[in-house]
Amino acid sequence: MAIPRLIRAPFRRQPPDTGAAFAAWLNTPTGEQLLAEERRVLADVLPRLPGLRALQCCAGTPESLLEASVMPLKWTLGTQPGVDIVARPSQLPLPRQCLDLVLLHHSLDFEDDPHLVLGQLARALQPGGALVVVGFQPLGLWGLWRLFRLHSPKVPWIGRFIRPHRVSDWLQVLACEVEGFDSGLYNLPLAGSMRRRFRWLDTLGARFWSQHGAFYVLVARKRAAVMRPLRPRFSLPQAAPNVVPVSMARWRQRHEPDATE
């Protein structure tokens, strides 16, 4: 089955050492804060996704972000030392429909062709399988900070910071339905005493702009079948749907285990 092509302009190619640079940045105080918040959100999301085989695609070092998953078989894929499968996600060496869960950890931010990455991973997902995308949120304080560092050659600011609604549009083309969305880390990208000085931003952000933190976590599920109805001869224009309509709170309620069990 051919992967659907998405109409687009070519993306800017990332420097060849981006993966290693991002891996080094994750070991800085700011990077460690980001990982801690991402683990907190994933610890609530992953246990609600049952299955057998899970794959984590790493832009940097293979951080153990699948620990909270209940799936018995887990692998990491990337180009940095320590991964189980040495490959780029855009050149996925796996057969069709062999995975129940795929976790993309900032791969869309740093891969040369994020469209191709999503297409390859959607091909490898079982019908009903889940795709969890972790990326930088451009509509937050970190995105605003990035605007002043657009010409910086350092990570993470050379990343794409793709809007979640745009990622949702791409997933719709690939027969994946968005089920939930969450965000976190509302402080500025600072560390030490400077971060403590702006600690009040964490409280305000969690209350007033909870969907616009430093990162987002988007949960999508591959549809079991794709039906293409015949195009009518005459049709009325329709408003574009909101592609991220479900909050993570409602998604949690839907997947909450039955208390009587």
mmCIF file of C-alpha atoms in Angstrom:
data_model
loop_
_atom_site.group_PDB
_atom_site.id
_atom_site.type_symbol
_atom_site.label_atom_id
_atom_site.label_comp_id
_atom_site.label_asym_id
_atom_site.label_seq_id
_atom_site.Cartn_x
_atom_site.Cartn_y
_atom_site.Cartn_z
ATOM 1 C CA MET A 1 0.000 0.000 0.000
ATOM 2 C CA ALA A 2 1.489 3.307 -1.056
ATOM 3 C CA ILE A 3 1.903 6.033 1.571
ATOM 4 C CA PRO A 4 -0.348 9.045 0.793
ATOM 5 C CA ARG A 5 1.627 12.018 -0.441
ATOM 6 C CA LEU A 6 1.114 15.349 1.268
ATOM 7 C CA ILE A 7 1.181 18.598 -0.691
ATOM 8 C CA ARG A 8 4.042 20.610 0.766
ATOM 9 C CA ALA A 9 7.144 22.653 0.164
ATOM 10 C CA PRO A 10 10.510 21.065 0.966
ATOM 11 C CA PHE A 11 11.590 21.369 4.597
ATOM 12 C CA ARG A 12 14.905 22.898 5.585
ATOM 13 C CA ARG A 13 17.459 20.148 6.156
ATOM 14 C CA GLN A 14 18.894 19.886 9.646
ATOM 15 C CA PRO A 15 22.671 19.871 10.311
ATOM 16 C CA PRO A 16 24.136 16.336 10.363
ATOM 17 C CA ASP A 17 25.106 16.571 14.044
ATOM 18 C CA THR A 18 21.647 17.641 15.239
ATOM 19 C CA GLY A 19 20.903 14.320 16.956
ATOM 20 C CA ALA A 20 24.119 14.385 18.976
ATOM 21 C CA ALA A 21 23.633 18.068 19.841
ATOM 22 C CA PHE A 22 20.070 17.430 21.036
ATOM 23 C CA ALA A 23 21.273 14.460 23.089
ATOM 24 C CA ALA A 24 23.848 16.701 24.780
ATOM 25 C CA TRP A 25 21.255 19.415 25.399
ATOM 26 C CA LEU A 26 18.938 16.930 27.130
ATOM 27 C CA ASN A 27 21.673 16.472 29.762
ATOM 28 C CA THR A 28 21.678 20.183 30.633
ATOM 29 C CA PRO A 29 19.530 21.465 33.541
ATOM 30 C CA THR A 30 16.961 22.897 31.118
ATOM 31 C CA GLY A 31 16.814 19.686 29.097
ATOM 32 C CA GLU A 32 16.421 17.602 32.253
ATOM 33 C CA GLN A 33 13.493 19.778 33.331
ATOM 34 C CA LEU A 34 11.851 19.212 29.960
ATOM 35 C CA LEU A 35 12.318 15.436 30.185
ATOM 36 C CA ALA A 36 10.927 15.334 33.718
ATOM 37 C CA GLU A 37 7.733 17.115 32.663
ATOM 38 C CA GLU A 38 7.353 14.949 29.567
ATOM 39 C CA ARG A 39 7.709 11.806 31.681
ATOM 40 C CA ARG A 40 5.030 13.112 34.039
ATOM 41 C CA VAL A 41 2.500 13.490 31.210
ATOM 42 C CA LEU A 42 3.457 10.200 29.532
ATOM 43 C CA ALA A 43 3.162 8.341 32.836
ATOM 44 C CA ASP A 44 -0.542 9.190 32.771
ATOM 45 C CA VAL A 45 -1.103 8.539 29.050
ATOM 46 C CA LEU A 46 0.832 5.349 28.237
ATOM 47 C CA PRO A 47 -0.775 2.941 30.755
ATOM 48 C CA ARG A 48 -4.126 3.552 29.019
ATOM 49 C CA LEU A 49 -2.822 2.217 25.692
ATOM 50 C CA PRO A 50 -2.913 -1.616 25.708
ATOM 51 C CA GLY A 51 -1.082 -3.807 23.228
ATOM 52 C CA LEU A 52 1.953 -6.016 22.696
ATOM 53 C CA ARG A 53 4.676 -4.185 20.728
ATOM 54 C CA ALA A 54 5.829 -0.592 21.291
ATOM 55 C CA LEU A 55 8.494 1.484 19.532
ATOM 56 C CA GLN A 56 10.076 4.761 20.641
ATOM 57 C CA CYS A 57 11.698 6.937 17.977
ATOM 58 C CA CYS A 58 14.468 9.076 19.468
ATOM 59 C CA ALA A 59 15.836 12.330 18.102
ATOM 60 C CA GLY A 60 18.682 12.208 20.629
ATOM 61 C CA THR A 61 19.742 9.621 23.192
ATOM 62 C CA PRO A 62 17.323 6.732 23.801
ATOM 63 C CA GLU A 63 15.631 8.143 26.912
ATOM 64 C CA SER A 64 13.478 5.484 28.563
ATOM 65 C CA LEU A 65 10.107 7.132 27.982
ATOM 66 C CA LEU A 66 8.204 3.855 27.514
ATOM 67 C CA GLU A 67 8.648 2.774 31.128
ATOM 68 C CA ALA A 68 5.014 3.535 31.965
ATOM 69 C CA SER A 69 3.705 1.471 29.037
ATOM 70 C CA VAL A 70 2.072 -1.875 29.848
ATOM 71 C CA MET A 71 3.285 -3.450 26.600
ATOM 72 C CA PRO A 72 5.767 -6.305 27.160
ATOM 73 C CA LEU A 73 7.852 -5.745 24.006
ATOM 74 C CA LYS A 74 9.540 -2.342 23.717
ATOM 75 C CA TRP A 75 12.253 -1.098 21.379
ATOM 76 C CA THR A 76 14.016 2.197 20.664
ATOM 77 C CA LEU A 77 14.934 3.455 17.205
ATOM 78 C CA GLY A 78 17.366 6.206 16.283
ATOM 79 C CA THR A 79 20.870 7.048 15.108
ATOM 80 C CA GLN A 80 22.550 7.666 18.470
ATOM 81 C CA PRO A 81 24.423 4.984 20.487
ATOM 82 C CA GLY A 82 22.316 2.820 22.774
ATOM 83 C CA VAL A 83 19.233 2.296 20.602
ATOM 84 C CA ASP A 84 17.865 -1.155 19.776
ATOM 85 C CA ILE A 85 17.325 -0.398 16.052
ATOM 86 C CA VAL A 86 19.856 1.861 14.324
ATOM 87 C CA ALA A 87 17.862 3.637 11.614
ATOM 88 C CA ARG A 88 16.102 6.877 10.824
ATOM 89 C CA PRO A 89 12.316 6.869 11.284
ATOM 90 C CA SER A 90 11.952 8.096 7.700
ATOM 91 C CA GLN A 91 13.632 4.830 6.595
ATOM 92 C CA LEU A 92 11.782 2.480 8.944
ATOM 93 C CA PRO A 93 13.096 -1.108 8.476
ATOM 94 C CA LEU A 94 9.888 -2.732 9.772
ATOM 95 C CA PRO A 95 7.008 -4.499 7.975
ATOM 96 C CA ARG A 96 3.470 -3.173 7.710
ATOM 97 C CA GLN A 97 1.119 -3.346 10.684
ATOM 98 C CA CYS A 98 3.636 -4.791 13.145
ATOM 99 C CA LEU A 99 3.340 -2.283 16.032
ATOM 100 C CA ASP A 100 0.643 -1.423 18.569
ATOM 101 C CA LEU A 101 2.228 1.801 19.854
ATOM 102 C CA VAL A 102 4.686 4.311 18.426
ATOM 103 C CA LEU A 103 6.110 7.144 20.525
ATOM 104 C CA LEU A 104 7.729 9.986 18.580
ATOM 105 C CA HIS A 105 9.999 11.977 20.871
ATOM 106 C CA HIS A 106 10.755 15.270 19.062
ATOM 107 C CA SER A 107 11.457 13.398 15.828
ATOM 108 C CA LEU A 108 9.182 15.724 13.856
ATOM 109 C CA ASP A 109 11.128 18.717 15.195
ATOM 110 C CA PHE A 110 14.522 17.498 13.996
ATOM 111 C CA GLU A 111 14.025 15.030 11.109
ATOM 112 C CA ASP A 112 14.560 16.312 7.559
ATOM 113 C CA ASP A 113 11.125 15.179 6.328
ATOM 114 C CA PRO A 114 8.470 14.978 9.081
ATOM 115 C CA HIS A 115 5.785 14.050 6.516
ATOM 116 C CA LEU A 116 7.705 10.944 5.522
ATOM 117 C CA VAL A 117 8.330 10.056 9.178
ATOM 118 C CA LEU A 118 4.608 10.074 9.967
ATOM 119 C CA GLY A 119 3.834 8.107 6.805
ATOM 120 C CA GLN A 120 6.334 5.368 7.619
ATOM 121 C CA LEU A 121 5.131 5.018 11.208
ATOM 122 C CA ALA A 122 1.454 5.007 10.242
ATOM 123 C CA ARG A 123 2.268 2.187 7.806
ATOM 124 C CA ALA A 124 3.859 0.151 10.612
ATOM 125 C CA LEU A 125 0.929 0.624 13.012
ATOM 126 C CA GLN A 126 -1.764 -2.002 13.453
ATOM 127 C CA PRO A 127 -5.337 -0.827 12.798
ATOM 128 C CA GLY A 128 -6.419 0.529 16.153
ATOM 129 C CA GLY A 129 -2.805 1.161 17.192
ATOM 130 C CA ALA A 130 -1.796 4.383 18.919
ATOM 131 C CA LEU A 131 0.645 7.069 17.806
ATOM 132 C CA VAL A 132 1.916 9.403 20.543
ATOM 133 C CA VAL A 133 3.692 12.538 19.300
ATOM 134 C CA VAL A 134 5.848 14.634 21.644
ATOM 135 C CA GLY A 135 7.005 17.942 20.177
ATOM 136 C CA PHE A 136 7.864 21.530 21.008
ATOM 137 C CA GLN A 137 4.836 23.812 21.293
ATOM 138 C CA PRO A 138 5.349 26.989 19.210
ATOM 139 C CA LEU A 139 2.382 28.761 20.833
ATOM 140 C CA GLY A 140 3.902 29.237 24.271
ATOM 141 C CA LEU A 141 6.675 30.987 26.155
ATOM 142 C CA TRP A 142 9.304 28.683 24.654
ATOM 143 C CA GLY A 143 7.974 29.422 21.184
ATOM 144 C CA LEU A 144 8.126 33.146 21.936
ATOM 145 C CA TRP A 145 11.684 32.727 23.255
ATOM 146 C CA ARG A 146 12.598 30.949 20.020
ATOM 147 C CA LEU A 147 11.491 33.952 17.929
ATOM 148 C CA PHE A 148 14.392 35.917 19.389
ATOM 149 C CA ARG A 149 16.829 33.074 18.619
ATOM 150 C CA LEU A 150 15.781 32.115 15.069
ATOM 151 C CA HIS A 151 19.295 32.597 13.766
ATOM 152 C CA SER A 152 20.886 30.638 16.610
ATOM 153 C CA PRO A 153 22.664 27.473 15.407
ATOM 154 C CA LYS A 154 21.991 25.709 18.719
ATOM 155 C CA VAL A 155 19.398 23.137 19.712
ATOM 156 C CA PRO A 156 16.568 23.109 20.503
ATOM 157 C CA TRP A 157 15.978 26.437 18.753
ATOM 158 C CA ILE A 158 16.868 25.088 15.308
ATOM 159 C CA GLY A 159 13.939 22.676 15.654
ATOM 160 C CA ARG A 160 10.770 23.243 13.664
ATOM 161 C CA PHE A 161 8.301 23.722 16.562
ATOM 162 C CA ILE A 162 5.399 22.446 14.421
ATOM 163 C CA ARG A 163 1.918 23.488 15.551
ATOM 164 C CA PRO A 164 -0.159 20.599 16.963
ATOM 165 C CA HIS A 165 -3.098 21.478 14.709
ATOM 166 C CA ARG A 166 -0.822 21.093 11.693
ATOM 167 C CA VAL A 167 0.368 17.679 12.898
ATOM 168 C CA SER A 168 -3.296 16.717 13.366
ATOM 169 C CA ASP A 169 -4.025 17.644 9.750
ATOM 170 C CA TRP A 170 -1.207 15.384 8.575
ATOM 171 C CA LEU A 171 -2.486 12.521 10.732
ATOM 172 C CA GLN A 172 -5.971 12.858 9.274
ATOM 173 C CA VAL A 173 -4.522 12.274 5.804
ATOM 174 C CA LEU A 174 -2.831 9.124 7.115
ATOM 175 C CA ALA A 175 -6.097 7.708 8.526
ATOM 176 C CA CYS A 176 -5.216 8.496 12.151
ATOM 177 C CA GLU A 177 -7.834 10.048 14.426
ATOM 178 C CA VAL A 178 -6.682 12.441 17.158
ATOM 179 C CA GLU A 179 -8.009 11.380 20.574
ATOM 180 C CA GLY A 180 -6.225 13.560 23.112
ATOM 181 C CA PHE A 181 -3.870 16.456 23.658
ATOM 182 C CA ASP A 182 -1.899 17.810 26.611
ATOM 183 C CA SER A 183 0.941 20.202 27.319
ATOM 184 C CA GLY A 184 3.327 21.108 30.130
ATOM 185 C CA LEU A 185 6.272 23.170 31.435
ATOM 186 C CA TYR A 186 5.117 26.792 31.540
ATOM 187 C CA ASN A 187 8.271 28.500 32.795
ATOM 188 C CA LEU A 188 10.905 30.154 30.641
ATOM 189 C CA PRO A 189 13.825 28.015 29.360
ATOM 190 C CA LEU A 190 16.014 28.983 32.300
ATOM 191 C CA ALA A 191 17.762 27.033 35.037
ATOM 192 C CA GLY A 192 18.911 27.510 38.608
ATOM 193 C CA SER A 193 18.097 30.739 40.408
ATOM 194 C CA MET A 194 16.702 32.379 37.267
ATOM 195 C CA ARG A 195 14.072 29.654 36.941
ATOM 196 C CA ARG A 196 13.139 29.971 40.617
ATOM 197 C CA ARG A 197 12.724 33.708 40.154
ATOM 198 C CA PHE A 198 10.013 33.080 37.534
ATOM 199 C CA ARG A 199 8.385 30.172 39.366
ATOM 200 C CA TRP A 200 5.072 32.052 39.420
ATOM 201 C CA LEU A 201 4.806 31.393 35.664
ATOM 202 C CA ASP A 202 4.264 27.684 36.367
ATOM 203 C CA THR A 203 1.175 28.432 38.454
ATOM 204 C CA LEU A 204 -0.252 30.945 35.982
ATOM 205 C CA GLY A 205 0.476 28.755 32.974
ATOM 206 C CA ALA A 206 -1.166 25.644 34.416
ATOM 207 C CA ARG A 207 -4.303 27.698 35.071
ATOM 208 C CA PHE A 208 -4.612 30.139 32.167
ATOM 209 C CA TRP A 209 -2.659 28.677 29.201
ATOM 210 C CA SER A 210 -2.533 24.983 30.051
ATOM 211 C CA GLN A 211 -2.443 23.922 26.355
ATOM 212 C CA HIS A 212 0.506 26.197 25.505
ATOM 213 C CA GLY A 213 3.462 24.944 27.513
ATOM 214 C CA ALA A 214 6.966 24.207 26.276
ATOM 215 C CA PHE A 215 5.905 20.869 24.744
ATOM 216 C CA TYR A 216 2.772 19.023 23.677
ATOM 217 C CA VAL A 217 1.729 15.377 23.779
ATOM 218 C CA LEU A 218 -0.719 14.366 21.063
ATOM 219 C CA VAL A 219 -2.435 10.950 21.067
ATOM 220 C CA ALA A 220 -3.854 9.572 17.789
ATOM 221 C CA ARG A 221 -5.256 6.191 16.823
ATOM 222 C CA LYS A 222 -5.088 4.523 13.427
ATOM 223 C CA ARG A 223 -8.518 3.858 11.956
ATOM 224 C CA ALA A 224 -9.405 0.251 11.219
ATOM 225 C CA ALA A 225 -10.511 1.013 7.665
ATOM 226 C CA VAL A 226 -10.475 3.946 5.290
ATOM 227 C CA MET A 227 -13.546 4.563 3.145
ATOM 228 C CA ARG A 228 -13.483 7.063 0.317
ATOM 229 C CA PRO A 229 -17.024 8.017 -0.699
ATOM 230 C CA LEU A 230 -17.744 9.043 -4.254
ATOM 231 C CA ARG A 231 -17.522 12.748 -4.827
ATOM 232 C CA PRO A 232 -20.993 14.230 -5.501
ATOM 233 C CA ARG A 233 -21.496 16.226 -8.653
ATOM 234 C CA PHE A 234 -22.595 19.257 -6.630
ATOM 235 C CA SER A 235 -21.521 19.951 -3.065
ATOM 236 C CA LEU A 236 -21.853 22.815 -0.637
ATOM 237 C CA PRO A 237 -18.736 24.242 1.047
ATOM 238 C CA GLN A 238 -18.171 23.006 4.581
ATOM 239 C CA ALA A 239 -16.307 24.586 7.461
ATOM 240 C CA ALA A 240 -12.976 23.023 8.310
ATOM 241 C CA PRO A 241 -13.287 20.854 11.444
ATOM 242 C CA ASN A 242 -11.312 21.476 14.583
ATOM 243 C CA VAL A 243 -8.748 18.682 14.431
ATOM 244 C CA VAL A 244 -7.794 18.703 18.110
ATOM 245 C CA PRO A 245 -11.236 18.825 19.791
ATOM 246 C CA VAL A 246 -10.665 16.447 22.696
ATOM 247 C CA SER A 247 -8.873 17.604 25.810
ATOM 248 C CA MET A 248 -6.632 15.157 27.611
ATOM 249 C CA ALA A 249 -8.946 15.326 30.645
ATOM 250 C CA ARG A 250 -11.883 13.988 28.601
ATOM 251 C CA TRP A 251 -9.576 11.422 26.978
ATOM 252 C CA ARG A 252 -8.521 10.191 30.444
ATOM 253 C CA GLN A 253 -12.168 9.796 31.503
ATOM 254 C CA ARG A 254 -12.919 7.792 28.362
ATOM 255 C CA HIS A 255 -10.004 5.412 28.994
ATOM 256 C CA GLU A 256 -10.349 5.224 32.795
ATOM 257 C CA PRO A 257 -10.573 1.562 33.905
ATOM 258 C CA ASP A 258 -13.946 0.453 35.255
ATOM 259 C CA ALA A 259 -13.848 0.750 39.055
ATOM 260 C CA THR A 260 -15.989 -2.365 39.393
ATOM 261 C CA GLU A 261 -13.407 -4.581 37.716
#
